[in-house]
PDB file of C-alpha atoms in Angstrom:
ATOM      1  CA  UNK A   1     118.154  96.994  99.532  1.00  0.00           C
ATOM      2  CA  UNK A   2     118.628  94.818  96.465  1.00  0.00           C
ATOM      3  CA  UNK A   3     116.950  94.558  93.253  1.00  0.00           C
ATOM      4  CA  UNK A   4     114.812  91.192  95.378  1.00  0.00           C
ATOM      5  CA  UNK A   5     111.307  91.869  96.404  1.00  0.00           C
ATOM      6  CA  UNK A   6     111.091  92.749 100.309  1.00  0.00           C
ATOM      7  CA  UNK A   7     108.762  90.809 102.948  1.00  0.00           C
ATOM      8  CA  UNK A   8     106.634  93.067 105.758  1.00  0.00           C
ATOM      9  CA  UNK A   9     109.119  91.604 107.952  1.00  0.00           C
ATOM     10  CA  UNK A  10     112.184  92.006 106.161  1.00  0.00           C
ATOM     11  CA  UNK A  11     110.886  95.812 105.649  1.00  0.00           C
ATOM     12  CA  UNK A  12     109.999  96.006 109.370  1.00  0.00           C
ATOM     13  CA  UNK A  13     113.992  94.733 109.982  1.00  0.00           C
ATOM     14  CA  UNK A  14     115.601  96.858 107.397  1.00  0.00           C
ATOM     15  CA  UNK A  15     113.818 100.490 109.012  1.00  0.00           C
ATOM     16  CA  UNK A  16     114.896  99.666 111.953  1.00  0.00           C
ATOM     17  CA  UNK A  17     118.519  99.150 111.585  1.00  0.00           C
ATOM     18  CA  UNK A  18     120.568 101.845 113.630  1.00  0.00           C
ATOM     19  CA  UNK A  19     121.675 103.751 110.070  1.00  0.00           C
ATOM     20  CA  UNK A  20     118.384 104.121 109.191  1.00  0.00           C
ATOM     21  CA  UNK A  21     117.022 105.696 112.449  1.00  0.00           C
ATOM     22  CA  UNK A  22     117.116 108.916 110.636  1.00  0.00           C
ATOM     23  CA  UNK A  23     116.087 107.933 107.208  1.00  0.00           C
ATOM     24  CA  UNK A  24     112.151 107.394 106.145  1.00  0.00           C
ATOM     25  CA  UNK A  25     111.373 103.962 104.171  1.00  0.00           C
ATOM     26  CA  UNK A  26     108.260 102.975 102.710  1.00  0.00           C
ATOM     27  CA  UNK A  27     107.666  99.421 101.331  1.00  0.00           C
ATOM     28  CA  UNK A  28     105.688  99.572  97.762  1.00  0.00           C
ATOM     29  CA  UNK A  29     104.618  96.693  96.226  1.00  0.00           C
ATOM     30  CA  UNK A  30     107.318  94.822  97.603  1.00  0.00           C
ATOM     31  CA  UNK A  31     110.239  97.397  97.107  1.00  0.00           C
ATOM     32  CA  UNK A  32     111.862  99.070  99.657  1.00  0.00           C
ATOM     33  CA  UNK A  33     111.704 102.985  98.554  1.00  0.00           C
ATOM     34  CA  UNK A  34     113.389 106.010 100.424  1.00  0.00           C
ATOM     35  CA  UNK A  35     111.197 108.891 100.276  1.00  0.00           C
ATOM     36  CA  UNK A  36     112.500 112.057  98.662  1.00  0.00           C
ATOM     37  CA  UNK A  37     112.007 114.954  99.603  1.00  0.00           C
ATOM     38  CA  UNK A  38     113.424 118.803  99.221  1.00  0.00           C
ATOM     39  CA  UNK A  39     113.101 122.200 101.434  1.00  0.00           C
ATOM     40  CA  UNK A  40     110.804 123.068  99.145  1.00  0.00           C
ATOM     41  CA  UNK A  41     108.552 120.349  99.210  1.00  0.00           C
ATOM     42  CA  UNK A  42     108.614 119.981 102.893  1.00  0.00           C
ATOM     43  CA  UNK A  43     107.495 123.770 102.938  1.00  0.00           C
ATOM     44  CA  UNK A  44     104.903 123.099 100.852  1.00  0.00           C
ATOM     45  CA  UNK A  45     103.537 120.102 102.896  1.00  0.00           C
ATOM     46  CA  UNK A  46     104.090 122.005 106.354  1.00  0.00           C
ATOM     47  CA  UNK A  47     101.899 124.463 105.185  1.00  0.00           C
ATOM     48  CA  UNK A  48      99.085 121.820 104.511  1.00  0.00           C
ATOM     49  CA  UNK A  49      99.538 120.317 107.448  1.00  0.00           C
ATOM     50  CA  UNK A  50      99.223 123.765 109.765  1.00  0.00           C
ATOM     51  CA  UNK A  51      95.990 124.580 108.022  1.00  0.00           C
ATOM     52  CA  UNK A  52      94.373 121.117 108.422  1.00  0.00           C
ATOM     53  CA  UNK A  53      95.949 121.503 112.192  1.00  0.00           C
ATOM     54  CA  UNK A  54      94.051 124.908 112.369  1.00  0.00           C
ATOM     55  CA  UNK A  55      90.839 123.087 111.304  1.00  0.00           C
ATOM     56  CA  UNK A  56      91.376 120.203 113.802  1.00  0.00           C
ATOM     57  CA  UNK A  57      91.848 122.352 116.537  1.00  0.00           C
ATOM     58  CA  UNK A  58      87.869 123.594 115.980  1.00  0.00           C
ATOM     59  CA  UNK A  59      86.886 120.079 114.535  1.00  0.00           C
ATOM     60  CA  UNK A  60      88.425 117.551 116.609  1.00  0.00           C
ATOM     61  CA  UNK A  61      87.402 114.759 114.589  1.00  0.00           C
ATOM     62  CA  UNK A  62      91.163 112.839 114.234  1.00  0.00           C
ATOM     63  CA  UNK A  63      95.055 112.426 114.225  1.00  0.00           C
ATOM     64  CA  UNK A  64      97.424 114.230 111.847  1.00  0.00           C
ATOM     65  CA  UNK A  65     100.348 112.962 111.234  1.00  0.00           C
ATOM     66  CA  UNK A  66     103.847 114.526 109.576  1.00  0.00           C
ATOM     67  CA  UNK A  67     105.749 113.068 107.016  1.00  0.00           C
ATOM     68  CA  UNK A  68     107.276 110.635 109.892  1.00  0.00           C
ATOM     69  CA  UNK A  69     103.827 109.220 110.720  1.00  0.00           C
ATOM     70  CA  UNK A  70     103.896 105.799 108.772  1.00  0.00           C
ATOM     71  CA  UNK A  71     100.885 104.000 107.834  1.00  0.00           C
ATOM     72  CA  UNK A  72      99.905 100.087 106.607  1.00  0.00           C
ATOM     73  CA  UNK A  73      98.097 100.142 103.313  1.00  0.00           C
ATOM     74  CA  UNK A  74      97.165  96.814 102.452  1.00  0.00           C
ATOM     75  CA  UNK A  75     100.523  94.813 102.355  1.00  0.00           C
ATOM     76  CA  UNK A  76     102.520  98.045 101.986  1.00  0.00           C
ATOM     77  CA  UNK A  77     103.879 100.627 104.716  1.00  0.00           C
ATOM     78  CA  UNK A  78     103.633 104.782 103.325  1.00  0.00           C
ATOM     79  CA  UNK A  79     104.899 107.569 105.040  1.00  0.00           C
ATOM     80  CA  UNK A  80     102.409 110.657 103.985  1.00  0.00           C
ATOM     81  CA  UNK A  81     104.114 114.202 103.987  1.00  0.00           C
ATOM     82  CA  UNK A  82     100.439 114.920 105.629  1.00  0.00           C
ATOM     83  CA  UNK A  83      98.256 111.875 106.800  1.00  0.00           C
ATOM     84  CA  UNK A  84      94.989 112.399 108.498  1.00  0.00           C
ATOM     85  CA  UNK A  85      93.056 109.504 110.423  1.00  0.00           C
ATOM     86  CA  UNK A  86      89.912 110.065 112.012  1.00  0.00           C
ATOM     87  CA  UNK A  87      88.804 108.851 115.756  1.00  0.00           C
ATOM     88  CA  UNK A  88      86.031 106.911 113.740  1.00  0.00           C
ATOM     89  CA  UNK A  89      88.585 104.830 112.292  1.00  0.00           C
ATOM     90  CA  UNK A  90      91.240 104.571 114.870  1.00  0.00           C
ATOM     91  CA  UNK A  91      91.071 106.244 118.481  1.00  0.00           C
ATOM     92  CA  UNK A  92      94.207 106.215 119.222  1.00  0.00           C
ATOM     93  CA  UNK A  93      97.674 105.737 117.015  1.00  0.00           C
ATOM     94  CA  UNK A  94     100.441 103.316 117.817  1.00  0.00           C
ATOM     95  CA  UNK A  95     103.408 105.288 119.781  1.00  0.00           C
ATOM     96  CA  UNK A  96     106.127 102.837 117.121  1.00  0.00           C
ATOM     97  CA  UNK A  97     105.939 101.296 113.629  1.00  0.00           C
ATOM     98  CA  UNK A  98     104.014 101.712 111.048  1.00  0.00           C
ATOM     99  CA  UNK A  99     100.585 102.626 111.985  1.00  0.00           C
ATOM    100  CA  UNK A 100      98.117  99.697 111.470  1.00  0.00           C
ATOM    101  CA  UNK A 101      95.544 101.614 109.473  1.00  0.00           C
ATOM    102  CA  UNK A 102      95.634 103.154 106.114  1.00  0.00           C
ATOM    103  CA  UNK A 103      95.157 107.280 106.833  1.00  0.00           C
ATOM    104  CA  UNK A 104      91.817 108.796 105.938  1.00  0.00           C
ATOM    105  CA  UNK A 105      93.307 111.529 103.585  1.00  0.00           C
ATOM    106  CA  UNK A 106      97.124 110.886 102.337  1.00  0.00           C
ATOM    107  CA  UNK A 107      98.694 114.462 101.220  1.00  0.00           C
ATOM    108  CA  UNK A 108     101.904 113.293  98.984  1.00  0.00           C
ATOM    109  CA  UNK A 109     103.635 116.411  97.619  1.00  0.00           C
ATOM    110  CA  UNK A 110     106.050 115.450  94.518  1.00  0.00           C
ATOM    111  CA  UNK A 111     109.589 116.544  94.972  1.00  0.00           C
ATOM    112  CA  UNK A 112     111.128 115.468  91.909  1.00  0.00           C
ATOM    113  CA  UNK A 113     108.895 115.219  88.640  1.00  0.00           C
ATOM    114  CA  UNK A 114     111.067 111.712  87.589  1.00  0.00           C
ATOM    115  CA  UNK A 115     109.266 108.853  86.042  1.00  0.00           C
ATOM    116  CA  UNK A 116     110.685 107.078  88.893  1.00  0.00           C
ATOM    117  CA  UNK A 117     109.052 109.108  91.292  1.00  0.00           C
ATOM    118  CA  UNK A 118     105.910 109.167  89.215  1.00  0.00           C
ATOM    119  CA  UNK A 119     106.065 105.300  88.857  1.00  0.00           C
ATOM    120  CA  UNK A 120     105.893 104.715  92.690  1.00  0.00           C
ATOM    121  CA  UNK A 121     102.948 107.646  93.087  1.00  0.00           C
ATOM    122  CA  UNK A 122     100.828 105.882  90.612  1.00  0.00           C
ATOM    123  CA  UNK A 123     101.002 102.696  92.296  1.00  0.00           C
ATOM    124  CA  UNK A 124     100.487 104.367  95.716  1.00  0.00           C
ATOM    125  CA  UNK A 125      97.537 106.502  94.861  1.00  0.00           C
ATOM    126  CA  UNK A 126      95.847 102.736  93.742  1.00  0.00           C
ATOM    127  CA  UNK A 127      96.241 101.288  96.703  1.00  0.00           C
ATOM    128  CA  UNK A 128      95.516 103.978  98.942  1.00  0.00           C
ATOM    129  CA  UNK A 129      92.589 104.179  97.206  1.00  0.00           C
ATOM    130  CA  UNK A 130      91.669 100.706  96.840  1.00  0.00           C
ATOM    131  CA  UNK A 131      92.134 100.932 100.777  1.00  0.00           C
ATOM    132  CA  UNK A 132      89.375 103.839 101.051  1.00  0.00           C
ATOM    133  CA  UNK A 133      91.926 106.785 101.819  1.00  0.00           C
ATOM    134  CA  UNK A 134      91.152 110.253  99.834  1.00  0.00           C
ATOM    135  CA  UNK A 135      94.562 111.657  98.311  1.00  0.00           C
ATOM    136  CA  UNK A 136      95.549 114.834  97.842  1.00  0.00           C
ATOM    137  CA  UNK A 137      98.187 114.937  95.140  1.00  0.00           C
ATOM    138  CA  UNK A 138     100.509 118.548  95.078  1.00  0.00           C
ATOM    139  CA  UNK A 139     102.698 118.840  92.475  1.00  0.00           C
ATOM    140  CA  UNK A 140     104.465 122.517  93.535  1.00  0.00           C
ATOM    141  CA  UNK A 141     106.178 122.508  89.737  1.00  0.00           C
ATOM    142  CA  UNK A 142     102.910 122.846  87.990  1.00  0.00           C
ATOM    143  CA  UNK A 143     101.277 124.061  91.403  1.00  0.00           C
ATOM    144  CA  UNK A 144      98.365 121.812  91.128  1.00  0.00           C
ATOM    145  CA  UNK A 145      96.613 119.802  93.958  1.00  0.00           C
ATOM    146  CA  UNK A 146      95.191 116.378  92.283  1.00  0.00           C
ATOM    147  CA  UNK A 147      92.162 114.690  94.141  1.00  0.00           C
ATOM    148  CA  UNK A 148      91.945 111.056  93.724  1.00  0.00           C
ATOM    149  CA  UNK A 149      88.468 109.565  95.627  1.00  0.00           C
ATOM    150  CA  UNK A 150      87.574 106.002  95.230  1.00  0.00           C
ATOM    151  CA  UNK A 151      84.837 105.993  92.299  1.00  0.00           C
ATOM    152  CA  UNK A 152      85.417 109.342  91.448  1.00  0.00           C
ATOM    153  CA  UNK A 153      87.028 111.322  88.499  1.00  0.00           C
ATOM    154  CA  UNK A 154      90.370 112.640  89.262  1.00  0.00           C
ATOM    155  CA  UNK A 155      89.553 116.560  90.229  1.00  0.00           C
ATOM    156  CA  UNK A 156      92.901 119.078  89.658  1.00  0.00           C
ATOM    157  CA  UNK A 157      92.787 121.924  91.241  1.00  0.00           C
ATOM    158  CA  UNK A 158      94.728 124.792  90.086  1.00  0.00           C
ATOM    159  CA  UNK A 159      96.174 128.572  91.570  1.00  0.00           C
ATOM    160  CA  UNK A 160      92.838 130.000  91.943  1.00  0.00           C
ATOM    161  CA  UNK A 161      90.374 126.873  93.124  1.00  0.00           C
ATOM    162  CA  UNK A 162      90.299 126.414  96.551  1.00  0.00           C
ATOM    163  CA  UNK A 163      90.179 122.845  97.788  1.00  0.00           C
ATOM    164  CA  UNK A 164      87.183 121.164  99.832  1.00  0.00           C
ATOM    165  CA  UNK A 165      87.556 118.717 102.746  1.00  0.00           C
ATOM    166  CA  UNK A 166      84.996 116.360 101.250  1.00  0.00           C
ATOM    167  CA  UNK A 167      84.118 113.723 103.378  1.00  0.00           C
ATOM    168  CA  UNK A 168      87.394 113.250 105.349  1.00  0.00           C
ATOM    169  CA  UNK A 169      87.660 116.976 106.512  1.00  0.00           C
ATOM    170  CA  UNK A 170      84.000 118.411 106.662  1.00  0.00           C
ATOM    171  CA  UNK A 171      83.554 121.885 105.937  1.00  0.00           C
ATOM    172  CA  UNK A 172      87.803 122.724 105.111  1.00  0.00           C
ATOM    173  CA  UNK A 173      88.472 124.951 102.639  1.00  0.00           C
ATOM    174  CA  UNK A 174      92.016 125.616 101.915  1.00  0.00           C
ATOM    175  CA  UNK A 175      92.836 128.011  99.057  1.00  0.00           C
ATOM    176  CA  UNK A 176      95.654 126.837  96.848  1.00  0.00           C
ATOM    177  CA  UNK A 177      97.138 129.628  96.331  1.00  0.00           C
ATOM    178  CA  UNK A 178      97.721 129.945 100.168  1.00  0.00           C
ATOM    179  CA  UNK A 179      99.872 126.901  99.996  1.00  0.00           C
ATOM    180  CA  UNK A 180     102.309 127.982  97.025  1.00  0.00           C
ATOM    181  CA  UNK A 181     105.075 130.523  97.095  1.00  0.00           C
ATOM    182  CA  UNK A 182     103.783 133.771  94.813  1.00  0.00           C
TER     183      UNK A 182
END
């Protein structure tokens, strides 16, 4: 897409061209942004997303979604590379598009370390935020996980912290270590 700011609809029209069937799109503040992504990083956020699927199979309190599992946060549409939704919010998600509700905890896992890529995290951590969702922040370079909760201080957790649930995923513990090649 152009250097012209992109409507919902014009977004909505532009994903689902037949080139892009393959391709994953997210619409940020008005910009139509592929998502990046690397081996690596997909590793990384597979690995979240089987422990939080271990969890969930003892606590079935929600949906997870992969990094194909769009959501609608505010006026934008992300695509997670781990989104969790919980049945209080939503019972049941949408079988096409974007889903209509911003995720309950966002995972984004940073495959390049560009200001670019930092640019369009920064605004997407606001407005998931300003929309409620916790966000889980994994930068595999540095191997940090960053917390962002509405009202709260940011909260990095390094190699040897293990990570809490907080309200979104009661009780989860997920060493960060576990999640990081040694």
């Amino acid at each position: 897409m152009d250097a012209t700011l992109a409507s919902v609809e014009q977004f909505e029209v532009f994903v689902n061209r037949p080139e892009n069937a393959e391709r994953v799109f997210e619409l940020v503040a008005g910009e139509i942004v592929e998502v990046p992504s690397n081996p690596y990083a997909s590793k990384i956020a597979a690995r979240i997303l089987g422990f939080i699927f271990m969890y969930l199979l003892e606590n079935n309190i929600g949906h997870l979604t992969g990094a194909d599992g769009g959501y609608q946060v505010g006026g934008d549409r992300y695509a997670p590379d781990v989104g969790f939704i919980s049945y209080a919010s939503q019972a049941q998600l949408v079988t096409d598009g974007y889903n209509p509700n911003p995720p309950t905890l966002a995972v984004e896992v940073v495959s390049s370390d560009t200001a670019a890529e930092n640019a369009t995290l920064t605004r997407k951590v606001a407005n998931y935020m300003a929309a409620g969702t916790i966000v889980w922040v994994v930068r595999p370079q540095m191997k940090t996980v960053e917390v962002f909760v509405s009202g709260q201080t940011v909260v990095t957790h390094r190699e040897d912290d293990t990570l809490g649930g907080g309200t979104a995923l009661p009780n989860f513990e997920l060493a960060i270590n576990t999640i990081f090649d040694a």
